[in-house]
Amino acid sequence: MRVSKSFIPTLKEVPADAVIPSHILMIRAGLIRQLSAGIYSMLPLGYKVVRKISEIIREEMNAIGGQEFHLPALNPKEIWEATNRVEAFGDTLFHVKNREYVLAPTHEEIIAFHAKGNVTSYKDLPQIWYQIQTKFRNEARPRSGVIRGRQFLMKDAYTLDATLEGLDEGYAKHDMAYRKIFDRCKLNYFVVGASSGAMGGSKSEEFMVKSEAGEDNIAYCRETGYAANVEVAQSLVDAAKRHADSKKIFEISTPNVKSIDQLCEFLNIDETETAKSRVYFHDEKPVLVLMLGNEEVNEAKLQGILGGQVRPAHEEELKEISGADAGSIGPIGFKHKIIADLRLKDANNLYSGANKNDFHIGGIDLKRDVPELEYADLRFVKSGEKTIDGKGTLEVFKAIELGHIFKLGTKYSEALGVNFLDENGKENPIIMGSYGIGVERVFACYIEQNNDEKGIIWNPNLAPFHVQLIGLNMKKEAVVETCEKIYKDLTGQGIEVLFDDRIDSSAGFKFNDADLLGMPIQVVVGERNLKENAVEIKVRRTDVREMISLDILTEKVKELLSRLNE
Ligand code: ATP
Ligand code: MG
């Protein structure tokens, strides 16, 4: 492709609303433009990258026996109502106003719909169905460019199985395919254990890249390789002390003391002598969650333990449930279910709210005073804590989710009546798995990990073009002729070349543009070197330049490209 005839609107300036490197560079390099908040157009150069990523995904999905579909984005609302997901997605689901349609945020329902009545026997199973298709989610805070869009491309795959062993196999195949995909994309990633959340599945793992722009937190241990989303991560931490002598319960006036910090200051005690209360509703029944000191409730863990519908209580609901407002609630005299974090197991001499505004209670012995109390791991792990096996130390950092593999089970097949006959002629719901990759996220995350102050650094597998051919002075006949020959020779060998053939641009301008666009190899044709029958080659990643005789140029480019792919 010739730059003079291409639409590659590069920018020198950093766009005002872009903060993270990938977002800035995707705009500056003319790969994308925003149409509206969270909605982006792929420009020709950007779309080439999307196609390359999609093709890698397609090849690896086909290699595990995946069959490619193309399902409609416009879905009848009733099928989403049948699985309760209009409610579950809430404001994230886009509704089409003049019809009872929604824009699909994912496709479990539609896959189940097509399986129903068509995949009817164990002999028809297993199946792996996938597509690379546009999804719609009304994300509350679209940001970081295409990393969180309202419209985005997802590779979503679904396994249909007769047995749990079959599901395990399908899951393992996707795990392997995902590793190959992200390896071919040259991404640095972690595979982390994840929460199955409200989706109701049994096992789930996420493929994550470390990034300050991430909205997930993952816990990772260098020594043991342990990696998990903090939603599920566990660590080895000390429980609160159980003192030899248990004090009696006493009430104290604590005017205007609302937080654990204020309580500790007021009483001059340590955080570990206090228990914080948070009220939730579980299937519309109140539950008090007790945490040690200032620790936050890990709602994903709570959801996993309680199941069903879990939501925090609203401020105005608290008084009726407990008799007090936030800041004065506690386990003593609380009339509903209580569940406590494991660090509080059998703790005594604790302070907590008195269920009476401006009062707290001391001398609480959970073993004695709340004998029926249930304990569970409900906390977030923190950097510096020991791994659960005690063999290493955790660090917690922000990460972006590239992909997700998920054992769904029978939630959707049961809701939609998708059954098959087993070997004994018995009817069972089909067992499903679901597996997603965000195509634009792979794109952006690659740039997050591969850039410098000058621009993007592409790897040959994802680069829009392998080579940027730069004619330095396109008014000189020798330069033009040589460029044309190189262009023809390289493209003839299947090498993709972006030819900067602009006549009126300066050398400096062309070099800057080439570094910004970041094709793996630059071939620079200038008058001076031509006198020695040579051109200059530059490897974008290393910035290493070399004079190469024209006679061996094609071979040299091929060799460099294959080396860069290693
Ligand atoms: P997140 O927690 O980041 O919102 P998710 O858990 O909602 O992700 P899934 O429903 O598992 O994501 O979707 C599968 C994949 O689709 C994700 O791993 C991610 O790569 C991609 N994806 C999800 N939401 C978006 C979005 N708003 N924009 C771009 N890609 C997305
Ligand atoms: Mg999401």
Coordinates of C-alpha atoms and ligand atoms in Angstrom, one line a residue:
M1 CA 0.0 0.0 0.0
R2 CA 1.2 3.5 -0.8
V3 CA 1.0 6.1 1.9
S4 CA 0.2 8.8 -0.7
K5 CA -3.0 7.1 -1.5
S6 CA -3.9 5.8 2.0
F7 CA -6.0 7.2 4.8
I8 CA -3.6 7.1 7.7
P9 CA -4.4 10.2 9.7
T10 CA -1.4 10.3 12.0
L11 CA -1.3 13.0 14.7
K12 CA 1.6 14.7 16.4
E13 CA -0.4 15.9 19.3
V14 CA -1.7 13.7 22.2
P15 CA -5.5 13.7 22.1
A16 CA -7.0 15.4 25.2
D17 CA -9.2 12.6 26.4
A18 CA -6.7 9.8 26.0
V19 CA -4.6 8.9 29.1
I20 CA -3.1 5.4 28.6
P21 CA -0.4 4.7 26.0
S22 CA -2.5 2.3 23.8
H23 CA -5.4 4.8 23.6
I24 CA -3.0 7.7 22.8
L25 CA -1.1 5.7 20.2
M26 CA -4.1 4.1 18.5
I27 CA -5.4 7.6 17.8
R28 CA -2.0 9.2 17.0
A29 CA -1.1 6.3 14.6
G30 CA -4.4 6.7 12.8
L31 CA -5.7 3.2 13.8
I32 CA -9.0 4.3 15.4
R33 CA -11.2 7.3 15.9
Q34 CA -14.0 7.8 18.4
L35 CA -17.5 8.2 17.1
S36 CA -19.1 8.7 20.6
A37 CA -18.3 7.7 24.2
G38 CA -17.2 4.1 24.1
I39 CA -17.8 3.7 20.4
Y40 CA -14.9 3.6 18.0
S41 CA -14.4 3.2 14.3
M42 CA -11.5 1.1 13.1
L43 CA -9.7 2.9 10.4
P44 CA -8.0 0.9 7.6
L45 CA -4.7 0.3 9.4
G46 CA -6.4 -0.6 12.6
Y47 CA -8.8 -2.9 10.9
K48 CA -5.9 -4.8 9.4
V49 CA -4.7 -5.5 13.0
V50 CA -8.2 -6.6 14.0
R51 CA -8.2 -9.0 11.1
K52 CA -4.8 -10.5 12.0
I53 CA -5.8 -11.1 15.6
S54 CA -9.1 -12.6 14.4
E55 CA -7.3 -14.9 12.0
I56 CA -5.0 -16.2 14.8
I57 CA -8.0 -16.8 17.0
R58 CA -9.9 -18.5 14.1
E59 CA -7.0 -20.8 13.3
E60 CA -6.6 -21.9 16.9
M61 CA -10.3 -22.3 17.4
N62 CA -10.6 -24.4 14.3
A63 CA -7.6 -26.5 15.5
I64 CA -9.6 -27.6 18.5
G65 CA -12.6 -28.5 16.4
G66 CA -14.5 -25.2 16.7
Q67 CA -17.2 -24.5 14.1
E68 CA -17.7 -20.9 13.2
F69 CA -21.1 -19.3 13.4
H70 CA -22.3 -15.8 12.8
L71 CA -25.2 -15.0 15.2
P72 CA -27.4 -12.0 15.1
A73 CA -26.7 -9.1 17.4
L74 CA -30.4 -8.1 17.4
N75 CA -32.1 -10.5 19.7
P76 CA -35.8 -10.9 20.8
K77 CA -36.1 -9.8 24.4
E78 CA -38.2 -12.8 25.5
I79 CA -35.3 -15.2 25.2
W80 CA -33.3 -13.0 27.5
E81 CA -36.2 -12.9 29.9
A82 CA -36.5 -16.7 30.0
T83 CA -33.0 -16.8 31.6
N84 CA -33.6 -13.8 33.8
R85 CA -30.7 -11.9 32.2
V86 CA -32.6 -8.8 31.3
E87 CA -32.6 -8.2 35.0
A88 CA -29.1 -9.5 35.6
F89 CA -27.5 -7.3 33.0
G90 CA -29.7 -4.3 34.1
D91 CA -28.5 -1.0 32.6
T92 CA -25.7 -2.7 30.7
L93 CA -28.2 -4.3 28.3
F94 CA -29.1 -2.1 25.3
H95 CA -32.8 -2.1 24.5
V96 CA -34.2 -1.4 21.1
K97 CA -36.9 1.2 21.7
N98 CA -39.5 0.5 19.0
R99 CA -39.4 -3.3 19.3
E100 CA -39.1 -5.9 21.9
Y101 CA -35.4 -6.5 21.1
V102 CA -32.1 -6.2 22.9
L103 CA -28.6 -5.9 21.5
A104 CA -26.8 -9.0 22.6
P105 CA -24.0 -8.5 25.2
T106 CA -23.0 -12.2 24.8
H107 CA -24.7 -15.2 23.2
E108 CA -25.3 -18.1 25.6
E109 CA -29.1 -17.8 25.0
I110 CA -28.8 -17.9 21.3
I111 CA -26.5 -20.9 21.3
A112 CA -28.9 -22.7 23.6
F113 CA -31.7 -21.7 21.2
H114 CA -30.0 -23.4 18.2
A115 CA -29.0 -26.4 20.2
K116 CA -32.6 -27.0 21.3
G117 CA -34.3 -29.7 19.3
N118 CA -31.3 -30.0 17.0
V119 CA -28.7 -31.5 19.3
T120 CA -30.9 -34.2 20.7
S121 CA -28.7 -37.2 21.4
Y122 CA -25.5 -38.0 23.2
K123 CA -24.3 -39.0 19.7
D124 CA -24.5 -35.4 18.6
L125 CA -22.2 -34.3 21.4
P126 CA -19.7 -32.8 22.0
Q127 CA -19.9 -29.6 20.0
I128 CA -17.7 -26.5 20.0
W129 CA -19.4 -23.5 18.5
Y130 CA -17.9 -20.1 18.1
Q131 CA -18.1 -16.8 16.4
I132 CA -16.2 -13.5 16.1
Q133 CA -18.9 -10.9 16.4
T134 CA -19.9 -7.5 17.7
K135 CA -21.2 -7.3 21.2
F136 CA -23.0 -4.4 22.8
R137 CA -22.8 -3.4 26.5
N138 CA -23.8 -0.1 27.9
E139 CA -20.7 0.1 30.1
A140 CA -21.2 2.7 32.8
R141 CA -17.8 4.2 32.4
P142 CA -16.4 3.5 29.0
R143 CA -12.7 4.5 29.1
S144 CA -9.2 3.5 28.1
G145 CA -10.2 3.6 24.5
V146 CA -11.3 0.3 23.0
I147 CA -10.4 -1.6 26.2
R148 CA -13.8 -0.9 27.5
G149 CA -16.1 -0.1 24.6
R150 CA -19.9 0.0 24.4
Q151 CA -19.6 -1.9 21.1
F152 CA -16.7 -4.3 20.7
L153 CA -15.7 -7.5 18.9
M154 CA -15.7 -10.7 20.9
K155 CA -14.7 -14.2 20.0
D156 CA -17.2 -16.1 22.0
A157 CA -17.2 -19.9 22.0
Y158 CA -19.5 -22.4 23.7
T159 CA -19.1 -26.1 24.4
L160 CA -22.0 -28.5 24.5
D161 CA -21.5 -31.7 26.3
A162 CA -23.2 -34.8 27.6
T163 CA -21.0 -35.3 30.6
L164 CA -19.0 -33.4 33.1
E165 CA -15.9 -35.2 31.8
G166 CA -16.7 -33.9 28.4
L167 CA -17.0 -30.4 29.8
D168 CA -13.6 -30.8 31.4
E169 CA -12.1 -31.8 28.0
G170 CA -13.7 -28.9 26.2
Y171 CA -12.5 -26.6 28.9
A172 CA -8.9 -27.9 28.7
K173 CA -8.9 -27.5 24.9
H174 CA -9.9 -23.9 25.2
D175 CA -7.3 -23.3 27.9
M176 CA -4.7 -24.7 25.5
A177 CA -6.0 -22.7 22.5
Y178 CA -6.0 -19.5 24.5
R179 CA -2.4 -20.0 25.5
K180 CA -1.5 -20.5 21.8
I181 CA -3.5 -17.4 20.7
F182 CA -1.9 -15.1 23.3
D183 CA 1.6 -16.6 22.7
R184 CA 1.2 -15.9 18.9
C185 CA 0.1 -12.4 19.7
K186 CA 3.3 -12.1 21.8
L187 CA 1.5 -10.9 25.0
N188 CA 2.8 -11.2 28.5
Y189 CA -0.2 -12.7 30.4
F190 CA -1.2 -14.5 33.5
V191 CA -3.8 -17.2 33.8
V192 CA -5.7 -16.6 37.1
G193 CA -8.4 -18.5 39.0
A194 CA -11.5 -16.4 38.8
S195 CA -14.9 -16.1 40.4
S196 CA -17.9 -17.8 38.8
G197 CA -20.1 -15.1 40.2
A198 CA -23.7 -14.9 39.4
M199 CA -23.2 -16.9 36.2
G200 CA -23.6 -20.0 38.2
G201 CA -20.7 -22.1 36.9
S202 CA -18.2 -24.3 38.6
K203 CA -14.8 -23.4 37.3
S204 CA -13.5 -20.3 35.7
E205 CA -10.1 -18.8 34.7
E206 CA -9.2 -15.5 33.3
F207 CA -6.3 -14.5 31.0
M208 CA -4.9 -11.2 32.3
V209 CA -2.3 -8.6 31.5
K210 CA -0.7 -6.5 34.2
S211 CA -1.7 -2.9 33.6
E212 CA -2.3 0.2 35.7
A213 CA -5.3 0.8 33.4
G214 CA -6.8 -2.5 34.6
E215 CA -10.0 -2.6 36.5
D216 CA -9.4 -6.1 38.0
N217 CA -6.9 -6.8 40.8
I218 CA -4.9 -10.0 40.7
A219 CA -2.8 -11.7 43.3
Y220 CA 0.4 -13.3 42.1
C221 CA 3.2 -15.2 43.7
R222 CA 6.6 -15.2 41.9
E223 CA 7.9 -18.1 44.0
T224 CA 5.0 -20.5 43.6
G225 CA 3.3 -19.3 40.5
Y226 CA 0.0 -18.9 42.3
A227 CA -2.2 -16.4 40.5
A228 CA -5.8 -15.6 41.2
N229 CA -8.3 -12.7 40.8
V230 CA -8.6 -11.0 44.2
E231 CA -12.3 -11.9 44.0
V232 CA -11.2 -15.5 44.9
A233 CA -7.6 -15.2 46.0
Q234 CA -6.7 -16.7 49.4
S235 CA -3.7 -16.1 51.7
L236 CA -2.3 -17.2 55.0
V237 CA -3.0 -14.5 57.6
D238 CA -3.2 -14.4 61.3
A239 CA -6.6 -14.6 62.9
A240 CA -7.6 -12.2 65.6
K241 CA -6.2 -13.2 69.0
R242 CA -8.3 -15.2 71.5
H243 CA -7.3 -13.8 74.9
A244 CA -7.1 -16.1 77.9
D245 CA -9.6 -14.2 79.9
S246 CA -12.9 -13.2 78.2
K247 CA -14.2 -9.9 79.4
K248 CA -17.9 -9.4 80.1
I249 CA -20.0 -7.4 77.6
F250 CA -20.3 -3.7 78.3
E251 CA -21.9 -0.8 76.5
I252 CA -20.1 2.5 75.9
S253 CA -21.3 5.8 74.6
T254 CA -19.4 6.7 71.5
P255 CA -20.9 10.0 70.2
N256 CA -20.3 10.7 66.5
V257 CA -18.1 7.6 66.1
K258 CA -19.0 6.2 62.8
S259 CA -15.9 4.4 61.4
I260 CA -13.5 1.9 62.7
D261 CA -10.7 4.5 62.5
Q262 CA -12.7 6.9 64.7
L263 CA -13.6 4.1 67.1
C264 CA -9.9 3.1 67.5
E265 CA -8.9 6.7 68.1
F266 CA -11.7 7.3 70.5
L267 CA -11.0 4.2 72.6
N268 CA -7.2 4.2 71.9
I269 CA -7.4 0.6 70.7
D270 CA -6.0 -1.4 67.8
E271 CA -8.0 -2.2 64.7
T272 CA -7.6 -5.9 65.4
E273 CA -9.8 -5.4 68.6
T274 CA -12.7 -4.4 66.5
A275 CA -15.3 -6.0 64.2
K276 CA -16.8 -4.1 61.3
S277 CA -20.4 -4.7 60.3
R278 CA -21.9 -4.5 56.8
V279 CA -25.5 -5.4 56.1
Y280 CA -26.5 -7.2 52.9
F281 CA -29.7 -8.7 51.5
H282 CA -29.6 -12.3 50.4
D283 CA -32.7 -13.2 48.4
E284 CA -34.3 -10.2 50.1
K285 CA -33.4 -11.4 53.7
P286 CA -30.9 -9.3 55.8
V287 CA -27.5 -10.8 56.5
L288 CA -24.9 -9.1 58.7
V289 CA -21.3 -9.6 57.5
L290 CA -18.6 -9.1 60.2
M291 CA -15.1 -8.3 59.2
L292 CA -12.0 -7.9 61.3
G293 CA -11.1 -4.2 61.8
N294 CA -11.2 -2.2 58.7
E295 CA -11.3 -5.0 56.2
E296 CA -13.6 -4.7 53.2
V297 CA -16.2 -7.3 52.4
N298 CA -15.2 -9.3 49.3
E299 CA -18.6 -9.3 47.6
A300 CA -17.6 -11.9 45.0
K301 CA -16.7 -14.4 47.8
L302 CA -19.9 -13.5 49.7
Q303 CA -21.9 -14.1 46.5
G304 CA -20.1 -17.4 46.0
I305 CA -20.9 -18.6 49.5
L306 CA -24.5 -17.4 49.7
G307 CA -25.6 -18.1 46.1
G308 CA -28.8 -16.5 44.9
Q309 CA -29.3 -12.7 44.8
V310 CA -27.0 -10.7 47.0
R311 CA -27.0 -6.9 47.3
P312 CA -25.8 -4.4 49.9
A313 CA -28.5 -2.9 52.1
H314 CA -29.3 0.8 51.4
E315 CA -28.6 3.4 54.0
E316 CA -32.3 4.0 54.7
E317 CA -33.0 0.3 55.2
L318 CA -30.5 -0.1 58.0
K319 CA -32.4 1.3 60.9
E320 CA -35.4 -0.9 60.5
I321 CA -33.2 -4.0 60.2
S322 CA -30.8 -3.3 63.1
G323 CA -32.2 -0.4 65.1
A324 CA -29.2 1.8 64.2
D325 CA -27.7 3.6 61.3
A326 CA -24.4 2.7 59.6
G327 CA -21.5 3.0 62.0
S328 CA -23.4 1.7 65.0
I329 CA -24.4 -1.8 63.8
G330 CA -23.0 -5.0 65.4
P331 CA -23.6 -8.7 66.1
I332 CA -25.0 -8.4 69.6
G333 CA -28.8 -8.2 69.4
F334 CA -28.8 -8.4 65.6
K335 CA -32.0 -10.4 64.8
H336 CA -31.0 -11.9 61.4
K337 CA -28.4 -14.1 60.0
I338 CA -24.8 -13.3 60.7
I339 CA -21.7 -14.5 58.9
A340 CA -18.1 -13.6 59.9
D341 CA -14.8 -13.6 58.2
L342 CA -12.5 -16.4 59.2
R343 CA -10.0 -14.0 60.8
L344 CA -12.6 -13.4 63.4
K345 CA -12.9 -17.1 64.3
D346 CA -13.7 -17.4 68.0
A347 CA -12.3 -14.0 68.7
N348 CA -13.0 -12.3 72.1
N349 CA -12.7 -9.0 73.8
L350 CA -13.9 -7.3 70.6
Y351 CA -15.6 -3.9 70.1
S352 CA -18.4 -3.5 67.6
G353 CA -21.6 -1.5 67.1
A354 CA -24.4 -1.7 69.7
N355 CA -27.3 -1.5 67.2
K356 CA -28.1 1.8 68.9
N357 CA -26.9 5.1 67.4
D358 CA -23.8 6.5 69.1
F359 CA -23.1 3.4 71.2
H360 CA -20.7 0.5 70.9
I361 CA -20.3 -2.7 72.8
G362 CA -17.0 -4.0 74.1
G363 CA -16.0 -7.4 75.6
I364 CA -17.7 -9.3 72.8
D365 CA -16.8 -13.0 72.7
L366 CA -18.0 -14.4 69.4
K367 CA -17.8 -18.0 70.6
R368 CA -19.8 -17.2 73.7
D369 CA -22.1 -14.4 72.5
V370 CA -22.8 -15.5 68.9
P371 CA -22.6 -19.3 69.2
E372 CA -24.4 -20.0 65.9
L373 CA -22.1 -17.8 64.0
E374 CA -21.0 -19.1 60.5
Y375 CA -17.4 -18.3 59.4
A376 CA -16.1 -18.0 55.8
D377 CA -13.2 -16.5 53.9
L378 CA -14.7 -13.1 53.0
R379 CA -11.7 -10.8 52.8
F380 CA -9.5 -9.4 50.1
V381 CA -5.9 -10.6 50.1
K382 CA -3.2 -7.9 50.3
S383 CA 0.3 -7.5 48.9
G384 CA 2.9 -8.9 51.2
E385 CA 0.7 -11.7 52.6
K386 CA 1.9 -15.3 52.5
T387 CA 0.3 -17.7 50.0
I388 CA -2.2 -20.1 51.4
D389 CA 0.5 -22.9 51.4
G390 CA 2.9 -20.6 53.2
K391 CA 5.6 -21.1 50.5
G392 CA 5.6 -17.7 49.0
T393 CA 4.6 -14.0 49.1
L394 CA 1.7 -12.4 47.2
E395 CA 1.8 -9.2 45.3
V396 CA -1.5 -7.6 44.2
F397 CA -1.6 -5.6 41.0
K398 CA -4.1 -4.2 38.6
A399 CA -4.8 -6.1 35.4
I400 CA -6.9 -6.1 32.3
E401 CA -8.9 -9.2 31.4
L402 CA -8.2 -10.4 27.9
G403 CA -10.2 -13.5 28.0
H404 CA -12.2 -15.8 30.1
I405 CA -12.9 -19.5 30.1
F406 CA -15.9 -20.7 32.1
K407 CA -17.6 -24.0 33.0
L408 CA -21.2 -22.9 32.9
G409 CA -23.0 -26.1 33.6
T410 CA -26.7 -26.4 32.9
K411 CA -28.0 -23.0 33.9
Y412 CA -28.9 -21.9 30.4
S413 CA -30.0 -25.3 29.1
E414 CA -32.3 -25.8 32.0
A415 CA -33.8 -22.3 31.7
L416 CA -34.5 -22.8 28.0
G417 CA -35.2 -26.6 28.1
V418 CA -32.3 -27.7 26.0
N419 CA -32.2 -31.5 26.5
F420 CA -30.6 -34.5 24.9
L421 CA -31.2 -38.3 25.3
D422 CA -28.3 -40.1 27.0
E423 CA -27.1 -43.7 26.3
N424 CA -30.0 -45.0 28.5
G425 CA -32.6 -43.0 26.7
K426 CA -32.9 -40.6 29.6
E427 CA -33.4 -36.9 29.0
N428 CA -30.8 -34.6 30.5
P429 CA -30.0 -30.9 30.1
I430 CA -26.9 -30.2 27.9
I431 CA -23.8 -29.2 29.8
M432 CA -22.4 -25.9 28.6
G433 CA -19.1 -24.0 28.8
S434 CA -18.5 -20.4 27.6
Y435 CA -15.2 -18.9 26.5
G436 CA -14.6 -15.2 25.5
I437 CA -11.8 -13.1 24.1
G438 CA -12.0 -9.4 23.5
V439 CA -10.4 -8.8 20.1
E440 CA -9.8 -5.0 20.6
R441 CA -8.5 -5.7 24.1
V442 CA -5.9 -8.0 22.6
F443 CA -5.1 -5.1 20.2
A444 CA -4.8 -2.4 22.8
C445 CA -3.0 -4.6 25.4
Y446 CA -0.4 -5.5 22.8
I447 CA 0.3 -1.8 22.3
E448 CA 0.3 -1.3 26.1
Q449 CA 3.1 -3.8 26.3
N450 CA 5.0 -2.8 23.2
N451 CA 5.6 0.9 22.8
D452 CA 8.3 3.5 23.4
E453 CA 8.4 7.3 23.4
K454 CA 8.3 7.3 19.6
G455 CA 5.3 5.1 19.0
I456 CA 4.1 1.5 18.6
I457 CA 6.5 -1.5 18.2
W458 CA 4.7 -4.2 16.2
N459 CA 5.6 -7.8 16.0
P460 CA 5.3 -9.3 12.5
N461 CA 2.3 -11.4 13.5
L462 CA 0.0 -8.5 14.3
A463 CA 1.7 -5.6 12.4
P464 CA -0.6 -4.0 9.8
F465 CA 2.4 -4.2 7.4
H466 CA 5.7 -6.1 7.9
V467 CA 7.8 -3.4 6.3
Q468 CA 7.7 0.3 6.0
L469 CA 9.5 1.3 2.8
I470 CA 10.7 4.9 3.0
G471 CA 11.8 6.8 -0.2
L472 CA 13.8 9.7 1.1
N473 CA 13.7 12.0 -1.8
M474 CA 10.9 11.0 -4.1
K475 CA 11.8 13.6 -6.6
K476 CA 15.0 11.7 -7.6
E477 CA 14.5 9.1 -10.3
A478 CA 17.0 6.6 -8.9
V479 CA 15.2 6.6 -5.5
V480 CA 11.8 6.2 -7.1
E481 CA 13.0 3.4 -9.4
T482 CA 14.7 1.5 -6.6
C483 CA 11.7 1.9 -4.3
E484 CA 9.4 0.6 -6.9
K485 CA 11.6 -2.4 -7.5
I486 CA 11.9 -3.2 -3.8
Y487 CA 8.1 -2.8 -3.4
K488 CA 7.5 -5.2 -6.2
D489 CA 10.1 -7.7 -5.0
L490 CA 9.0 -7.8 -1.4
T491 CA 5.2 -7.9 -2.1
G492 CA 5.9 -10.6 -4.6
Q493 CA 7.3 -12.7 -1.8
G494 CA 4.2 -12.2 0.3
I495 CA 5.8 -9.5 2.5
E496 CA 3.3 -6.7 3.3
V497 CA 4.8 -3.3 2.6
L498 CA 3.6 0.1 3.4
F499 CA 5.5 2.4 0.9
D500 CA 6.0 6.0 2.0
D501 CA 6.0 7.4 -1.5
R502 CA 5.1 11.0 -0.4
I503 CA 6.9 13.5 -2.5
D504 CA 6.5 16.6 -0.4
S505 CA 7.3 15.2 3.1
S506 CA 10.7 15.7 4.7
A507 CA 12.9 12.8 5.7
G508 CA 12.4 13.7 9.4
F509 CA 8.7 13.7 9.0
K510 CA 8.7 10.3 7.3
F511 CA 11.0 8.8 10.0
N512 CA 8.8 10.0 12.8
D513 CA 5.7 8.6 11.1
A514 CA 7.4 5.3 10.6
D515 CA 8.4 5.1 14.2
L516 CA 4.9 6.1 15.3
L517 CA 3.2 3.4 13.1
G518 CA 5.8 0.9 14.3
M519 CA 6.1 -1.6 11.5
P520 CA 8.8 -4.2 12.5
I521 CA 11.2 -3.3 9.7
Q522 CA 12.0 0.0 8.0
V523 CA 13.8 0.0 4.7
V524 CA 15.2 3.4 3.9
V525 CA 16.1 4.3 0.3
G526 CA 18.3 7.4 -0.1
E527 CA 20.4 8.7 -2.9
R528 CA 23.7 8.5 -1.0
N529 CA 23.5 4.8 -0.2
L530 CA 22.3 4.0 -3.7
K531 CA 25.6 5.0 -5.0
E532 CA 26.9 1.9 -3.2
N533 CA 24.0 -0.1 -4.4
A534 CA 22.8 -0.2 -0.8
V535 CA 19.8 0.7 1.4
E536 CA 19.4 1.1 5.1
I537 CA 17.4 -1.4 7.2
K538 CA 16.2 -0.5 10.6
V539 CA 14.6 -2.9 13.1
R540 CA 12.0 -0.8 14.9
R541 CA 12.3 -2.7 18.3
T542 CA 16.0 -2.6 18.7
D543 CA 16.7 0.6 16.7
V544 CA 19.6 -1.3 15.1
R545 CA 20.5 0.0 11.6
E546 CA 22.4 -1.8 8.9
M547 CA 23.5 -1.1 5.4
I548 CA 22.4 -3.8 3.1
S549 CA 23.3 -4.5 -0.5
L550 CA 20.3 -4.4 -2.8
D551 CA 21.2 -7.9 -4.1
I552 CA 20.4 -9.5 -0.7
L553 CA 17.7 -7.2 0.6
T554 CA 14.7 -9.6 0.2
E555 CA 16.6 -12.4 1.9
K556 CA 17.7 -10.1 4.7
V557 CA 14.1 -8.9 5.2
K558 CA 12.8 -12.4 5.3
E559 CA 15.4 -13.5 7.8
L560 CA 14.8 -10.6 10.1
L561 CA 11.0 -11.1 10.0
S562 CA 11.4 -14.7 11.0
R563 CA 13.8 -13.9 13.7
L564 CA 11.5 -11.2 15.1
N565 CA 8.7 -13.8 15.2
E566 CA 10.7 -16.2 17.5
Ligands
ATP1 P1 -14.9 -7.0 32.4 O1 -14.8 -7.5 33.8 O2 -13.6 -6.3 32.0 O3 -16.0 -6.1 32.2 P2 -16.3 -9.2 31.5 O4 -16.1 -10.1 32.7 O5 -17.6 -8.4 31.5 O6 -15.1 -8.2 31.4 P3 -16.8 -11.3 29.6 O7 -18.3 -11.1 29.8 O8 -16.2 -12.5 30.2 O9 -16.1 -10.0 30.2 O10 -16.4 -11.1 28.1 C1 -15.4 -11.9 27.5 C2 -14.3 -10.9 27.0 O11 -14.8 -9.8 26.3 C3 -13.5 -10.3 28.1 O12 -12.5 -11.1 28.6 C4 -12.9 -9.0 27.4 O13 -11.7 -9.3 26.8 C5 -14.0 -8.7 26.4 N1 -14.8 -7.5 26.9 C6 -15.8 -7.5 27.8 N2 -16.3 -6.3 28.0 C7 -15.7 -5.5 27.1 C8 -15.8 -4.2 26.7 N3 -16.7 -3.4 27.3 N4 -15.0 -3.7 25.7 C9 -14.1 -4.5 25.1 N5 -13.9 -5.8 25.4 C10 -14.7 -6.3 26.4
MG2 MG -18.0 -6.5 32.1

